[in-house]
Every structure is written in structure tokens, then in C-alpha cells.
Short mmCIF file of C-alpha atoms in Angstrom, two decimals:
data_model
loop_
_atom_site.label_atom_id
_atom_site.label_comp_id
_atom_site.label_asym_id
_atom_site.label_seq_id
_atom_site.Cartn_x
_atom_site.Cartn_y
_atom_site.Cartn_z
CA UNK I 226 -0.03 0.06 0.05
CA UNK I 227 1.04 3.68 -0.39
CA UNK I 228 3.48 5.07 2.05
CA UNK I 229 5.08 8.37 2.56
CA UNK I 230 7.93 9.52 4.63
CA UNK I 231 8.38 12.85 6.42
CA UNK I 232 11.40 13.68 8.52
CA UNK I 233 12.06 9.91 9.18
CA UNK I 234 8.39 9.33 10.20
CA UNK I 235 6.62 6.85 7.74
CA UNK I 236 2.90 6.71 7.27
CA UNK I 237 0.48 4.66 5.19
CA UNK I 238 -1.85 6.55 3.08
CA UNK I 239 -5.68 6.14 2.82
CA UNK I 240 -7.50 6.59 -0.31
CA UNK I 241 -8.14 10.28 0.35
CA UNK I 242 -5.40 11.95 2.34
CA UNK I 243 -5.50 15.73 3.14
CA UNK I 244 -2.08 17.43 3.71
CA UNK I 245 -1.81 20.62 5.76
CA UNK I 246 -1.81 22.30 9.14
CA UNK I 247 -5.47 21.34 9.84
CA UNK I 248 -6.87 18.16 11.46
CA UNK I 249 -7.54 15.43 10.31
CA UNK I 250 -4.60 15.71 7.95
CA UNK I 251 -2.45 12.67 7.26
CA UNK I 252 0.52 14.63 8.46
CA UNK I 253 -0.47 17.76 10.53
CA UNK I 254 2.33 20.14 9.44
CA UNK I 255 2.93 22.95 11.74
CA UNK I 256 5.10 25.12 9.35
CA UNK I 257 4.65 28.71 8.44
CA UNK I 258 4.78 27.93 4.73
CA UNK I 259 2.04 25.17 4.92
CA UNK I 260 -1.65 26.29 4.44
CA UNK I 261 -4.32 24.82 6.80
CA UNK I 262 -5.61 22.76 3.89
CA UNK I 263 -2.80 22.67 1.51
CA UNK I 264 -2.98 19.67 -0.86
CA UNK I 265 -5.02 16.40 -1.39
CA UNK I 266 -3.31 13.04 -2.26
CA UNK I 267 -5.99 10.56 -3.45
CA UNK I 268 -6.19 7.18 -5.15
CA UNK I 269 -7.87 7.31 -8.65
CA UNK I 270 -8.40 3.67 -8.95
CA UNK I 271 -5.22 3.06 -10.82
CA UNK I 272 -2.76 5.53 -9.49
CA UNK I 273 -2.02 8.14 -6.78
CA UNK I 274 -2.98 11.75 -7.66
CA UNK I 275 -1.78 14.98 -6.13
CA UNK I 276 -3.89 18.19 -6.11
CA UNK I 277 -2.91 21.62 -4.77
CA UNK I 278 -5.82 23.23 -2.86
CA UNK I 279 -5.04 26.76 -3.89
CA UNK I 280 -2.36 26.88 -1.26
CA UNK I 281 -0.54 30.27 -0.40
CA UNK I 282 2.96 28.96 -1.10
CA UNK I 283 2.08 26.15 -3.72
CA UNK I 284 2.75 22.46 -3.77
CA UNK I 285 5.83 21.11 -5.55
CA UNK I 286 6.46 17.76 -7.19
CA UNK I 287 10.11 16.91 -7.66
CA UNK I 288 11.06 20.51 -7.42
CA UNK I 289 8.57 21.73 -10.00
CA UNK I 290 5.67 23.89 -8.72
CA UNK I 291 2.25 22.46 -9.65
CA UNK I 292 -0.36 24.40 -11.41
CA UNK I 293 -4.12 23.82 -11.35
CA UNK I 294 -3.76 20.33 -12.96
CA UNK I 295 -3.57 17.16 -10.87
CA UNK I 296 -0.44 15.26 -11.18
CA UNK I 297 0.11 11.59 -11.02
CA UNK I 298 2.65 10.62 -8.12
CA UNK I 299 4.87 7.71 -8.30
CA UNK I 300 7.27 5.92 -6.02
CA UNK I 301 10.42 7.88 -5.35
CA UNK I 302 8.96 11.25 -5.92
CA UNK I 303 9.11 14.12 -3.49
CA UNK I 304 6.11 16.25 -2.58
CA UNK I 305 7.05 19.71 -1.22
CA UNK I 306 4.37 21.76 0.54
CA UNK I 307 5.32 25.46 0.50
CA UNK I 308 8.50 25.17 -1.79
CA UNK I 309 12.14 24.78 -0.81
CA UNK I 310 11.64 26.01 2.85
CA UNK I 311 8.51 23.81 3.36
CA UNK I 312 7.94 20.22 4.14
CA UNK I 313 9.10 17.39 1.97
CA UNK I 314 7.30 14.00 1.73
CA UNK I 315 8.96 11.23 0.02
CA UNK I 316 6.68 8.60 -1.55
CA UNK I 317 8.17 5.24 -0.46
CA UNK I 318 5.41 3.04 -1.92
CA UNK I 319 2.62 3.79 -4.56
CA UNK I 320 0.59 0.62 -4.19
CA UNK I 321 -3.22 0.67 -3.82
CA UNK I 322 -4.65 1.77 -0.32
CA UNK I 323 -5.40 -0.63 2.33
CA UNK I 324 -7.43 -0.07 5.53
CA UNK I 325 -5.75 0.57 8.83
CA UNK I 326 -6.18 2.11 12.19
CA UNK I 327 -3.88 4.82 13.53
CA UNK I 328 -3.46 5.87 17.26
CA UNK I 329 -4.31 9.60 17.65
CA UNK I 330 -1.60 10.24 20.06
CA UNK I 331 1.25 7.82 19.38
CA UNK I 332 0.79 7.57 15.64
CA UNK I 333 0.97 3.73 15.85
CA UNK I 334 -0.59 1.94 12.92
CA UNK I 335 -2.36 -1.38 12.78
CA UNK I 336 -3.23 -2.93 9.44
CA UNK I 337 -5.32 -6.00 8.41
CA UNK I 338 -4.20 -9.35 9.51
CA UNK I 339 -4.40 -12.52 7.42
CA UNK I 340 -8.12 -12.79 8.04
CA UNK I 341 -8.80 -9.21 6.79
CA UNK I 342 -9.43 -7.97 10.40
CA UNK I 343 -8.00 -4.93 12.09
CA UNK I 344 -7.36 -5.86 15.72
CA UNK I 345 -7.15 -2.94 18.13
CA UNK I 346 -7.19 -2.87 21.88
CA UNK I 347 -10.70 -1.13 21.66
CA UNK I 348 -12.07 -3.88 19.32
CA UNK I 349 -11.76 -5.71 16.08
CA UNK I 350 -12.71 -4.11 12.62
CA UNK I 351 -13.61 -5.61 9.33
CA UNK I 352 -15.35 -4.79 6.03
CA UNK I 353 -18.30 -6.67 4.52
CA UNK I 354 -18.68 -7.46 0.85
CA UNK I 355 -20.85 -4.41 0.42
CA UNK I 356 -18.15 -2.07 1.66
CA UNK I 357 -19.64 -1.42 5.13
CA UNK I 358 -17.25 -1.45 8.19
CA UNK I 359 -18.24 -3.15 11.46
CA UNK I 360 -16.75 -3.33 14.88
CA UNK I 361 -16.87 -6.24 17.39
CA UNK I 362 -16.26 -5.78 21.20
CA UNK I 363 -16.64 -9.11 22.89
CA UNK I 364 -20.08 -10.57 21.59
CA UNK I 365 -21.42 -7.13 20.32
CA UNK I 366 -21.28 -6.20 16.70
CA UNK I 367 -22.06 -2.72 15.53
CA UNK I 368 -21.40 -0.36 12.52
CA UNK I 369 -17.89 0.91 12.98
CA UNK I 370 -17.45 4.67 13.71
CA UNK I 371 -14.61 6.70 12.24
CA UNK I 372 -12.87 6.69 15.56
CA UNK I 373 -12.81 3.83 18.07
CA UNK I 374 -11.56 5.23 21.39
CA UNK I 375 -8.07 6.56 20.54
CA UNK I 376 -8.01 4.83 17.17
CA UNK I 377 -8.96 6.36 13.93
CA UNK I 378 -10.01 4.16 11.07
CA UNK I 379 -8.55 5.13 7.74
CA UNK I 380 -10.16 3.24 4.92
CA UNK I 381 -10.56 3.28 1.14
CA UNK I 382 -13.53 5.02 -0.28
CA UNK I 383 -16.78 3.52 0.95
CA UNK I 384 -19.06 2.65 -1.96
CA UNK I 385 -22.47 1.68 -0.77
CA UNK I 386 -23.53 -1.90 -1.45
CA UNK I 387 -26.78 -3.50 -2.02
CA UNK I 388 -27.68 -4.73 1.49
CA UNK I 389 -31.34 -3.37 1.11
CA UNK I 390 -31.83 -5.78 -1.78
CA UNK I 391 -30.89 -8.89 0.16
CA UNK I 392 -33.51 -11.62 0.61
CA UNK I 393 -31.62 -14.07 2.71
CA UNK I 394 -32.99 -13.86 6.41
CA UNK I 395 -31.70 -16.02 9.20
CA UNK I 396 -35.17 -16.78 10.35
CA UNK I 397 -35.85 -18.67 6.96
CA UNK I 398 -32.68 -20.71 7.19
CA UNK I 399 -31.95 -24.37 7.78
CA UNK I 400 -28.42 -25.10 9.27
CA UNK I 401 -26.63 -28.40 8.60
CA UNK I 402 -23.55 -29.44 10.47
CA UNK I 403 -21.23 -32.20 9.02
CA UNK I 404 -19.29 -33.78 11.85
CA UNK I 405 -16.30 -36.13 11.44
CA UNK I 406 -16.07 -39.07 14.00
CA UNK I 407 -13.43 -38.24 16.79
CA UNK I 408 -12.68 -34.89 15.33
CA UNK I 409 -13.77 -31.68 16.76
CA UNK I 410 -13.77 -29.92 13.25
CA UNK I 411 -17.32 -29.25 11.75
CA UNK I 412 -18.55 -28.10 8.39
CA UNK I 413 -21.43 -25.59 8.50
CA UNK I 414 -23.85 -25.19 5.56
CA UNK I 415 -26.80 -22.75 5.54
CA UNK I 416 -29.64 -23.24 3.13
CA UNK I 417 -32.49 -20.81 2.15
CA UNK I 418 -35.73 -21.37 0.22
CA UNK I 419 -35.09 -21.32 -3.53
CA UNK I 420 -31.44 -20.43 -3.14
CA UNK I 421 -28.08 -22.15 -3.29
CA UNK I 422 -26.67 -23.27 0.07
CA UNK I 423 -23.91 -21.28 1.63
CA UNK I 424 -21.07 -23.43 2.56
CA UNK I 425 -19.03 -21.92 5.43
CA UNK I 426 -16.31 -24.54 5.28
CA UNK I 427 -14.91 -27.00 7.85
CA UNK I 428 -13.43 -25.36 10.79
CA UNK I 429 -12.65 -25.93 14.42
CA UNK I 430 -14.41 -22.78 15.45
CA UNK I 431 -17.68 -24.33 14.22
CA UNK I 432 -17.41 -26.90 17.05
CA UNK I 433 -18.89 -24.93 20.00
CA UNK I 434 -21.64 -23.42 17.83
CA UNK I 435 -22.52 -27.09 16.75
CA UNK I 436 -22.76 -27.98 20.43
CA UNK I 437 -25.12 -25.18 21.12
CA UNK I 438 -27.15 -26.25 18.19
CA UNK I 439 -27.46 -29.67 19.56
CA UNK I 440 -28.42 -28.51 23.02
CA UNK I 441 -31.18 -26.25 21.44
CA UNK I 442 -32.40 -29.23 19.49
CA UNK I 443 -32.42 -31.51 22.53
CA UNK I 444 -33.96 -29.39 25.11
CA UNK I 445 -34.55 -25.85 23.72
CA UNK I 446 -32.37 -24.73 26.51
CA UNK I 447 -29.63 -22.15 27.14
CA UNK I 448 -26.24 -23.37 28.08
CA UNK I 449 -23.86 -21.69 30.51
CA UNK I 450 -20.72 -20.48 28.90
CA UNK I 451 -18.57 -22.31 31.37
CA UNK I 452 -20.27 -25.59 30.61
CA UNK I 453 -20.10 -24.99 26.92
CA UNK I 454 -16.34 -24.24 27.11
CA UNK I 455 -15.80 -27.46 29.21
CA UNK I 456 -17.77 -29.56 26.69
CA UNK I 457 -15.80 -28.07 23.76
CA UNK I 458 -12.50 -28.56 25.69
CA UNK I 459 -11.56 -24.95 25.24
CA UNK I 460 -11.00 -21.93 27.47
CA UNK I 461 -13.58 -19.37 27.97
CA UNK I 462 -11.52 -16.83 25.99
CA UNK I 463 -11.11 -19.18 23.16
CA UNK I 464 -14.86 -19.97 23.25
CA UNK I 465 -15.66 -16.25 22.76
CA UNK I 466 -13.19 -16.10 19.92
CA UNK I 467 -14.64 -19.06 18.22
CA UNK I 468 -18.30 -18.01 18.52
CA UNK I 469 -17.41 -14.43 17.43
CA UNK I 470 -15.89 -15.94 14.10
CA UNK I 471 -18.97 -17.82 13.43
CA UNK I 472 -21.00 -14.67 13.91
CA UNK I 473 -18.66 -12.64 11.81
CA UNK I 474 -18.69 -15.18 8.92
CA UNK I 475 -22.55 -15.22 8.87
CA UNK I 476 -22.78 -11.52 8.97
CA UNK I 477 -20.36 -11.07 6.17
CA UNK I 478 -22.44 -13.47 4.06
CA UNK I 479 -25.14 -10.75 4.02
CA UNK I 480 -27.70 -12.79 5.90
CA UNK I 481 -30.28 -10.47 7.32
CA UNK I 482 -30.36 -11.08 11.10
CA UNK I 483 -27.09 -13.07 10.78
CA UNK I 484 -25.55 -11.79 14.03
CA UNK I 485 -28.35 -13.81 15.81
CA UNK I 486 -26.77 -17.12 14.82
CA UNK I 487 -26.32 -17.47 18.60
CA UNK I 488 -27.80 -15.57 21.48
CA UNK I 489 -26.03 -14.14 24.50
CA UNK I 490 -27.55 -14.11 28.13
CA UNK I 491 -25.89 -13.49 31.48
CA UNK I 492 -23.21 -16.11 31.54
CA UNK I 493 -25.29 -18.24 29.13
CA UNK I 494 -25.40 -18.96 25.31
CA UNK I 495 -28.02 -20.41 22.93
CA UNK I 496 -28.14 -21.36 19.35
CA UNK I 497 -30.14 -18.76 17.38
CA UNK I 498 -32.52 -21.02 15.53
CA UNK I 499 -35.06 -23.46 16.78
CA UNK I 500 -33.96 -27.07 17.05
CA UNK I 501 -36.16 -28.12 14.07
CA UNK I 502 -34.10 -25.84 11.77
CA UNK I 503 -30.94 -27.76 12.62
CA UNK I 504 -29.62 -31.13 11.19
CA UNK I 505 -26.40 -32.99 11.86
CA UNK I 506 -24.65 -35.60 9.71
CA UNK I 507 -21.79 -37.81 10.60
CA UNK I 508 -19.37 -37.95 7.61
CA UNK I 509 -16.28 -40.20 6.86
#
């Protein structure tokens, strides 16, 4: 992803990055030659583009003052705000933008992990296929704000998806668990009327959700989190992580009400669908 360097300090660049003396600039440049809103660096979809915002002392690219026309910026070029006596930013990388979170005070940055999740001390952030961002804190999932505690979320341009056109609703679903003998790894498949089934794959984190589903089918009862963790042979912390992954996968599949795949009570958990909506199959 795009990276720029200023006086030894290196920063990743979101899809639209303002440069100047005014918050929330990528670099807040407290320098006499820099205007409050000096320039804009943005991703066009194929390259990075620099635009001068009618700054008082001009924006310079590789020593040449820009006019009113936008300029494409490439790796190795130097952006100068305010001329020779201003502030120089070196373009270290000109790759496409990627989401990341940055700490407002320390400047620490956290990017996506291998699962596409930004994990901060304040909660985990991810993007659904429609482009919307969500935050998870414990068992609670909600639309992500631009700032999460001290962490600001910098993301590529949000393009609204088609969530409102979806017809899959969890309340219409049938859930099938395929279980291997003597293995705590389970495949989960969700079916909807007149639609193809959604295969969520064979994973270890489906195991406690499967146990909840079997308890709901057997007695329609809630199960204490401690008992569930004991039956799953995992710690309470791992239990919450596993169930959170299940909820996230269903939510990202654009299933209306998908965050209700399991319910949370005080110290208890319950599968989110009645027992007659669940089937389990033993596979070789």
C-alpha cells in the first residue's frame, strides 16, 4: 500500500489524504509555509494523484511547482508543501490503499491481519462485501465509527453496497452441520428457500456452535458459557473467539439477522434458531 515519509516518520496513506496544518490531515504540518488545507493526495483507482488546494505557497512535485492540474505521483517522487523551505514528503510506496487504524496520540498503525481484520485494543474491525465496516467488542457487533477510542479508522472510499436488496434472512434458514467422528472440526452449511446453499467450510471454530445447536434441538435450553467451554474442551476466552468468528462469517455473508446465529445471556449462550431448523450428519 502507499507509504510516505516525512522527516524519518513513515505513514501509510488512505484513499483520500489531506495534507496541511489542519486536522485530520495525514501529517499535521505546523510550518509557516504550509496552508491549513494545503493539498490532497488521493487514489484514482489505478494511481495516486496529487492536487494543490489553492495553497498560499504552492505544492511542488520533484522541485517543480504544480499548477491547477492534478499530477500523478509515483514511487520515489518528493512532494514539497510550501516550496524549498517547506515540508518534503517522500513517496516510499505507490501501491493501492489498504485499510488501517492509527492511534491519535502515538501514531501507531495497525493494518489488516491474514483474515482481513484490524485488531485494536478497543475492538476488531472488518469490512463486509458491500463495503460497510463493523466493529466487534466481545459479543457485540455494530457499525464501525470513524474513531474507536483513541484509534482512527482510515479506509478506502466506501461505496454503498446492495444490502437493502438482500432476501436471505436467518429466520428462513436451515443449518446443517457435518461432523467427523472423533474430530472436533465441523462443516457448516446454511440453506435458504429457493437459493443455493452457503458453505462456510470445515473449521474448528464451528465446534462450540454445533454443540449449542445440539443443545437447542435436544432441550430448547440455554447453556452456561462455562459448561459449553468445558464440553468443547477449550478456554472461555477461546470460546468467545470461536463463537465471534462464526457470527462474523454469517454476518459477512449478508444474511439479514445473521448476528443472531447465537444468542447471549448473562453467563449463558443459546443457538439462534429452533432445533427443528438444525440437522447434523456424521461424515467419513
